[in-house]
Tab-separated table of C-alpha atoms in Angstrom:
chain	number	residue	atom	x	y	z
V	1	MET	CA	3.922	1.136	-7.595
V	2	ASP	CA	2.509	-0.124	-4.623
V	3	ARG	CA	5.734	-0.366	-2.802
V	4	ASN	CA	4.466	-0.438	0.444
V	5	PRO	CA	6.231	-1.348	3.541
V	6	GLY	CA	6.346	-4.758	2.951
V	7	ALA	CA	4.951	-3.601	-0.254
V	8	ALA	CA	2.778	-5.562	-2.447
V	9	GLU	CA	0.247	-3.707	-4.593
V	10	HIS	CA	2.753	-2.102	-3.743
V	11	PRO	CA	2.520	-0.646	-0.272
V	12	ALA	CA	2.503	-1.395	3.137
V	13	ALA	CA	1.495	-1.335	0.478
V	14	ASP	CA	0.692	-2.159	-2.373
V	15	PRO	CA	5.340	1.063	-5.048
V	16	ASP	CA	7.769	1.080	-6.254
V	17	THR	CA	11.137	0.025	-7.060
V	18	ALA	CA	14.576	1.154	-6.291
V	19	ASP	CA	15.058	2.439	-9.783
V	20	PRO	CA	12.371	4.552	-11.409
V	21	GLY	CA	10.703	2.474	-14.038
V	22	ALA	CA	11.432	-0.786	-12.253
V	23	THR	CA	8.767	-3.229	-11.151
V	24	GLU	CA	6.936	-1.899	-8.149
V	25	PRO	CA	6.969	-3.415	-4.687
V	26	GLY	CA	4.512	-2.653	-1.967
V	27	PRO	CA	3.739	-1.058	2.022
V	28	ALA	CA	5.479	-1.005	2.193
V	29	ALA	CA	5.349	-1.778	-1.425
V	30	ASP	CA	2.019	-2.969	-2.287
V	31	LEU	CA	1.328	-6.574	-2.825
V	32	ASP	CA	-0.948	-5.260	-5.198
V	33	THR	CA	1.098	-2.409	-2.772
V	34	PRO	CA	-0.284	-1.529	-2.145
V	35	GLY	CA	-0.266	-0.700	-2.881
V	36	SER	CA	0.622	-1.742	-3.283
V	37	ASP	CA	6.816	-2.946	-6.268
V	38	THR	CA	10.165	-4.537	-6.950
V	39	PRO	CA	11.027	-7.620	-4.960
V	40	ASP	CA	13.778	-7.284	-2.357
V	41	PRO	CA	16.999	-8.334	-4.128
V	42	ASP	CA	18.391	-9.514	-0.801
V	43	ALA	CA	15.487	-11.921	-0.400
V	44	ALA	CA	16.757	-14.259	-3.099
V	45	GLY	CA	17.378	-17.684	-1.697
V	46	ARG	CA	15.169	-17.200	1.357
V	47	GLY	CA	12.108	-19.389	1.720
V	48	THR	CA	10.944	-22.157	-0.595
V	49	PRO	CA	11.014	-21.112	-4.279
V	50	VAL	CA	7.845	-21.441	-6.309
V	51	GLY	CA	8.069	-24.559	-8.485
V	52	ARG	CA	7.859	-24.698	-12.298
V	53	ARG	CA	4.474	-26.424	-12.305
V	54	VAL	CA	3.063	-23.832	-9.919
V	55	ILE	CA	4.346	-21.008	-12.133
V	56	LEU	CA	2.845	-22.551	-15.263
V	57	GLY	CA	-0.417	-23.109	-13.426
V	58	MET	CA	-0.514	-19.504	-12.258
V	59	LEU	CA	0.150	-18.275	-15.787
V	60	ALA	CA	-2.802	-20.302	-17.029
V	61	LEU	CA	-4.980	-19.095	-14.185
V	62	GLY	CA	-3.927	-15.506	-14.799
V	63	ALA	CA	-4.815	-15.672	-18.471
V	64	GLY	CA	-8.166	-17.254	-17.703
V	65	GLY	CA	-8.846	-14.753	-14.951
V	66	MET	CA	-8.637	-11.869	-17.383
V	67	ALA	CA	-11.995	-12.899	-18.768
V	68	ALA	CA	-13.447	-14.477	-15.658
V	69	ALA	CA	-16.272	-13.283	-13.459
V	70	PRO	CA	-15.338	-10.864	-10.640
V	71	TRP	CA	-15.671	-13.538	-7.956
V	72	LEU	CA	-13.174	-15.757	-9.777
V	73	GLN	CA	-10.783	-12.840	-10.180
V	74	ARG	CA	-10.883	-12.249	-6.429
V	75	ARG	CA	-10.089	-15.910	-5.762
V	76	LEU	CA	-7.189	-15.771	-8.221
V	77	GLU	CA	-5.777	-12.685	-6.527
V	78	LYS	CA	-5.945	-14.377	-3.114
V	79	PHE	CA	-4.181	-17.429	-4.532
V	80	LEU	CA	-1.398	-15.286	-6.018
V	81	ALA	CA	-1.063	-13.347	-2.773
V	82	VAL	CA	-0.503	-16.548	-0.776
V	83	ALA	CA	1.939	-17.827	-3.402
V	84	ALA	CA	3.850	-14.543	-3.259
V	85	GLU	CA	4.570	-15.067	0.441
V	86	ASN	CA	6.556	-18.201	-0.531
V	87	ASP	CA	8.249	-16.634	-3.532
V	88	PRO	CA	11.585	-15.098	-2.436
V	89	ILE	CA	12.671	-14.281	-5.987
V	90	GLY	CA	9.531	-12.345	-6.923
V	91	VAL	CA	8.292	-14.450	-9.870
V	92	THR	CA	4.660	-14.081	-8.807
V	93	GLY	CA	4.958	-10.307	-9.161
V	94	LEU	CA	5.312	-10.795	-12.914
V	95	LEU	CA	2.189	-12.897	-13.341
V	96	PRO	CA	-1.066	-11.442	-14.730
V	97	ASN	CA	-4.364	-11.605	-12.877
V	98	GLY	CA	-7.882	-10.460	-13.561
V	99	GLY	CA	-7.903	-7.748	-10.888
V	100	GLY	CA	-4.919	-5.950	-12.376
V	101	PHE	CA	-2.829	-5.753	-9.188
V	102	ARG	CA	0.736	-7.057	-8.915
V	103	TYR	CA	2.215	-8.526	-5.750
V	104	TYR	CA	5.494	-7.298	-4.257
V	105	SER	CA	7.287	-6.985	-0.917
V	106	VAL	CA	10.455	-5.292	0.305
V	107	THR	CA	10.895	-7.912	3.019
V	108	SER	CA	10.967	-11.699	2.901
V	109	SER	CA	7.913	-11.971	5.160
V	110	VAL	CA	5.358	-9.789	6.965
V	111	PRO	CA	3.610	-10.766	10.214
V	112	HIS	CA	-0.170	-11.050	10.142
V	113	LYS	CA	-2.158	-8.724	12.405
V	114	ASN	CA	-5.787	-8.917	13.495
V	115	ALA	CA	-8.282	-7.229	15.815
V	116	GLU	CA	-6.575	-8.745	18.858
V	117	ASN	CA	-3.001	-7.636	18.210
V	118	TYR	CA	-3.198	-4.675	15.827
V	119	ARG	CA	-2.265	-1.215	17.113
V	120	LEU	CA	-1.830	2.097	15.279
V	121	THR	CA	0.083	4.822	17.123
V	122	VAL	CA	-0.175	8.550	16.467
V	123	GLY	CA	2.651	10.613	17.977
V	124	GLY	CA	5.461	13.037	17.335
V	125	LEU	CA	4.632	16.751	17.399
V	126	VAL	CA	1.161	16.316	18.877
V	127	ASP	CA	-0.520	17.283	22.152
V	128	LYS	CA	-2.181	13.915	22.728
V	129	PRO	CA	-0.269	10.859	21.534
V	130	THR	CA	-2.825	8.144	20.866
V	131	GLY	CA	-3.030	4.421	20.212
V	132	TYR	CA	-5.860	2.900	18.188
V	133	ARG	CA	-7.055	-0.676	18.102
V	134	LEU	CA	-8.842	-1.933	15.009
V	135	ALA	CA	-12.184	-1.597	16.800
V	136	ASP	CA	-11.374	2.029	17.655
V	137	LEU	CA	-10.719	2.878	14.021
V	138	ARG	CA	-13.881	1.124	12.891
V	139	ALA	CA	-15.911	3.187	15.386
V	140	LEU	CA	-14.802	6.481	13.818
V	141	PRO	CA	-16.636	8.108	10.852
V	142	GLN	CA	-15.854	6.158	7.681
V	143	HIS	CA	-15.403	7.662	4.224
V	144	ARG	CA	-15.448	5.828	0.897
V	145	ILE	CA	-13.390	6.850	-2.142
V	146	VAL	CA	-13.639	5.295	-5.607
V	147	HIS	CA	-10.547	6.181	-7.597
V	148	ASP	CA	-8.045	4.742	-10.066
V	149	VAL	CA	-4.949	3.074	-8.608
V	150	GLN	CA	-1.811	3.926	-10.602
V	151	CYS	CA	1.537	2.211	-10.084
V	152	VAL	CA	4.683	4.105	-10.978
V	153	THR	CA	5.744	1.133	-13.099
V	154	GLY	CA	2.773	1.657	-15.384
V	155	TRP	CA	-0.112	-0.616	-14.432
V	156	ARG	CA	-3.433	0.893	-13.428
V	157	VAL	CA	-6.561	-0.545	-11.821
V	158	PRO	CA	-9.516	1.772	-12.534
V	159	GLN	CA	-12.285	2.694	-10.149
V	160	THR	CA	-11.064	0.892	-7.043
V	161	SER	CA	-12.902	1.608	-3.805
V	162	PHE	CA	-11.180	2.260	-0.481
V	163	GLU	CA	-12.953	3.024	2.778
V	164	GLY	CA	-11.640	4.219	6.110
V	165	VAL	CA	-10.919	7.152	8.401
V	166	ARG	CA	-9.660	10.413	6.974
V	167	LEU	CA	-6.081	10.947	8.108
V	168	ALA	CA	-7.014	14.525	8.985
V	169	THR	CA	-9.465	13.183	11.586
V	170	LEU	CA	-6.680	11.382	13.458
V	171	LEU	CA	-4.381	14.393	13.230
V	172	ASP	CA	-7.061	16.707	14.602
V	173	ALA	CA	-7.797	14.325	17.459
V	174	ALA	CA	-4.110	14.233	18.413
V	175	GLY	CA	-3.701	18.020	18.225
V	176	VAL	CA	-0.885	18.990	15.843
V	177	ARG	CA	1.593	21.355	17.464
V	178	PRO	CA	2.813	24.652	15.942
V	179	GLY	CA	5.909	24.175	13.825
V	180	ALA	CA	4.844	20.800	12.452
V	181	GLY	CA	5.095	20.498	8.688
V	182	ALA	CA	4.923	16.832	7.734
V	183	VAL	CA	3.706	13.355	8.652
V	184	ARG	CA	5.822	10.191	8.575
V	185	PHE	CA	4.343	6.698	8.278
V	186	THR	CA	5.897	3.435	9.426
V	187	CYS	CA	4.754	-0.121	8.838
V	188	PHE	CA	4.794	-3.385	10.737
V	189	ASP	CA	6.823	-5.137	8.058
V	190	GLY	CA	9.725	-3.449	9.833
V	191	ALA	CA	11.170	-1.834	6.704
V	192	TYR	CA	8.776	0.426	4.822
V	193	SER	CA	8.185	4.098	5.508
V	194	GLU	CA	6.576	7.028	3.718
V	195	SER	CA	6.010	10.741	4.297
V	196	LEU	CA	3.636	13.527	3.271
V	197	THR	CA	3.584	17.234	3.910
V	198	LEU	CA	1.027	18.250	6.515
V	199	GLU	CA	-1.020	19.960	3.805
V	200	GLN	CA	-1.066	16.793	1.700
V	201	ALA	CA	-1.944	14.656	4.731
V	202	ARG	CA	-5.013	16.789	5.458
V	203	ARG	CA	-6.567	16.247	2.028
V	204	ASP	CA	-10.029	14.678	1.945
V	205	ASP	CA	-8.753	11.939	-0.399
V	206	VAL	CA	-6.104	10.638	2.009
V	207	LEU	CA	-7.382	7.773	4.173
V	208	VAL	CA	-6.282	5.391	6.858
V	209	ALA	CA	-8.020	2.589	4.979
V	210	LEU	CA	-9.740	-0.439	6.546
V	211	ARG	CA	-11.640	-1.713	3.507
V	212	MET	CA	-10.875	-2.188	-0.180
V	213	ARG	CA	-13.374	-3.063	-2.906
V	214	ASP	CA	-16.099	-3.256	-0.253
V	215	GLU	CA	-14.310	-5.968	1.752
V	216	PRO	CA	-12.109	-5.818	4.849
V	217	LEU	CA	-8.562	-5.033	3.777
V	218	GLY	CA	-6.742	-8.343	3.373
V	219	HIS	CA	-3.156	-8.974	4.420
V	220	SER	CA	-1.793	-9.107	0.878
V	221	HIS	CA	-3.200	-5.640	0.183
V	222	GLY	CA	-1.676	-4.175	3.339
V	223	GLY	CA	-4.307	-5.065	5.909
V	224	PRO	CA	-5.731	-4.783	8.343
V	225	VAL	CA	-4.897	-1.079	7.917
V	226	ARG	CA	-3.014	0.821	5.235
V	227	LEU	CA	-2.523	4.364	4.055
V	228	TYR	CA	-4.333	5.391	0.866
V	229	VAL	CA	-3.247	8.549	-0.989
V	230	ALA	CA	-5.627	8.682	-3.956
V	231	PRO	CA	-3.960	11.272	-6.255
V	232	MET	CA	-0.403	9.922	-5.929
V	233	TYR	CA	1.431	6.881	-7.269
V	234	PHE	CA	0.628	3.802	-5.239
V	235	TYR	CA	4.003	3.575	-3.482
V	236	LYS	CA	2.843	6.489	-1.309
V	237	SER	CA	-0.034	4.340	-0.004
V	238	ALA	CA	1.993	2.474	2.600
V	239	LYS	CA	0.787	-1.012	3.436
V	240	TRP	CA	0.614	-2.599	6.903
V	241	LEU	CA	0.423	0.792	8.574
V	242	SER	CA	1.529	0.835	12.227
V	243	GLY	CA	2.723	4.355	13.025
V	244	ILE	CA	1.823	7.963	12.224
V	245	GLU	CA	4.388	10.506	13.397
V	246	VAL	CA	3.986	14.263	13.004
V	247	THR	CA	7.372	15.837	12.186
V	248	HIS	CA	8.917	19.198	11.375
V	249	GLU	CA	9.655	18.325	7.749
V	250	VAL	CA	9.257	15.583	5.162
V	251	GLN	CA	11.591	12.623	5.591
V	252	PRO	CA	12.245	10.567	2.439
V	253	GLY	CA	10.687	7.126	2.622
V	254	TYR	CA	11.867	3.680	1.568
V	255	TRP	CA	11.564	4.266	-2.162
V	256	GLU	CA	12.538	7.926	-2.101
V	257	ASP	CA	15.874	6.833	-0.625
V	258	ARG	CA	16.198	4.680	-3.745
V	259	GLY	CA	15.452	7.347	-6.348
V	260	TYR	CA	11.691	7.950	-6.381
V	261	ASP	CA	10.163	11.405	-6.060
V	262	VAL	CA	8.938	12.533	-2.639
V	263	ASP	CA	6.040	14.401	-4.244
V	264	ALA	CA	4.470	11.596	-6.249
V	265	TRP	CA	1.500	13.160	-8.053
V	266	VAL	CA	0.293	10.868	-10.825
V	267	GLY	CA	1.453	12.183	-14.189
V	268	LYS	CA	3.555	14.950	-12.663
V	269	SER	CA	6.466	13.086	-11.060
V	270	ASN	CA	9.017	10.307	-11.503
V	271	GLY	CA	9.478	11.311	-15.145
V	272	ARG	CA	6.088	9.855	-16.091
V	273	ASP	CA	3.212	11.446	-17.974
V	274	ASP	CA	0.346	9.136	-16.941
V	275	ALA	CA	-3.138	10.596	-17.064
V	276	ALA	CA	-4.273	11.817	-13.670
V	277	THR	CA	-6.254	9.294	-11.653
V	278	THR	CA	-9.967	10.007	-11.347
């Protein structure tokens, strides 16, 4: 699931829920979330609930979007993402859409960040703690990955492109100290966190992503910057990424504290036998 901090995909995000097999939240859980997840049960009653007519309209739009042209699917996803921000009980996370993503969050709201106010910090067991603005990340070598997105709750979006900086590039630039064994990720939703072993973090298919499906990463999918861990369930791909901390050992993240596996390889964890993503 894309339970990303803040998760909706799903996250920060957009992945996954407190109980294995539950609907996935996002980056935090992914509003995807993304990766990018189960809605926050404590959020019930906060905000203005989505009305009956809106829900029926979204159901109709979702059904139509399944057969619609790609541009219409994108518009539908953006509409659902905006609706999800005013949906404290998580109804929009159950609605279908042509792109295949589901929208979740582990918090009632997530601040929006842009080129003026976004910062990503890299610290912990490193020689050179560093802060990156969005422009700094865009100036680094970019790598594009086209891979399936698999949520731990079962849904999959095939052949989804992500583009950004390899996490290993940022770790090398900071200078990882001897004795380090893991990397912890925090998100600006204020709640979501994730963790990888240092070996996993250095894989070529682990990105600090700035683009998704050949567009700048939108807020609902964990933008402007999210983690993307291609071979793992989407809850590992924390949305709304704000901090990278090198640590001695793996620290369970938001969903791991609620029952999900720390090592989240698709088809080899969380009691699931999904086909590996390709």
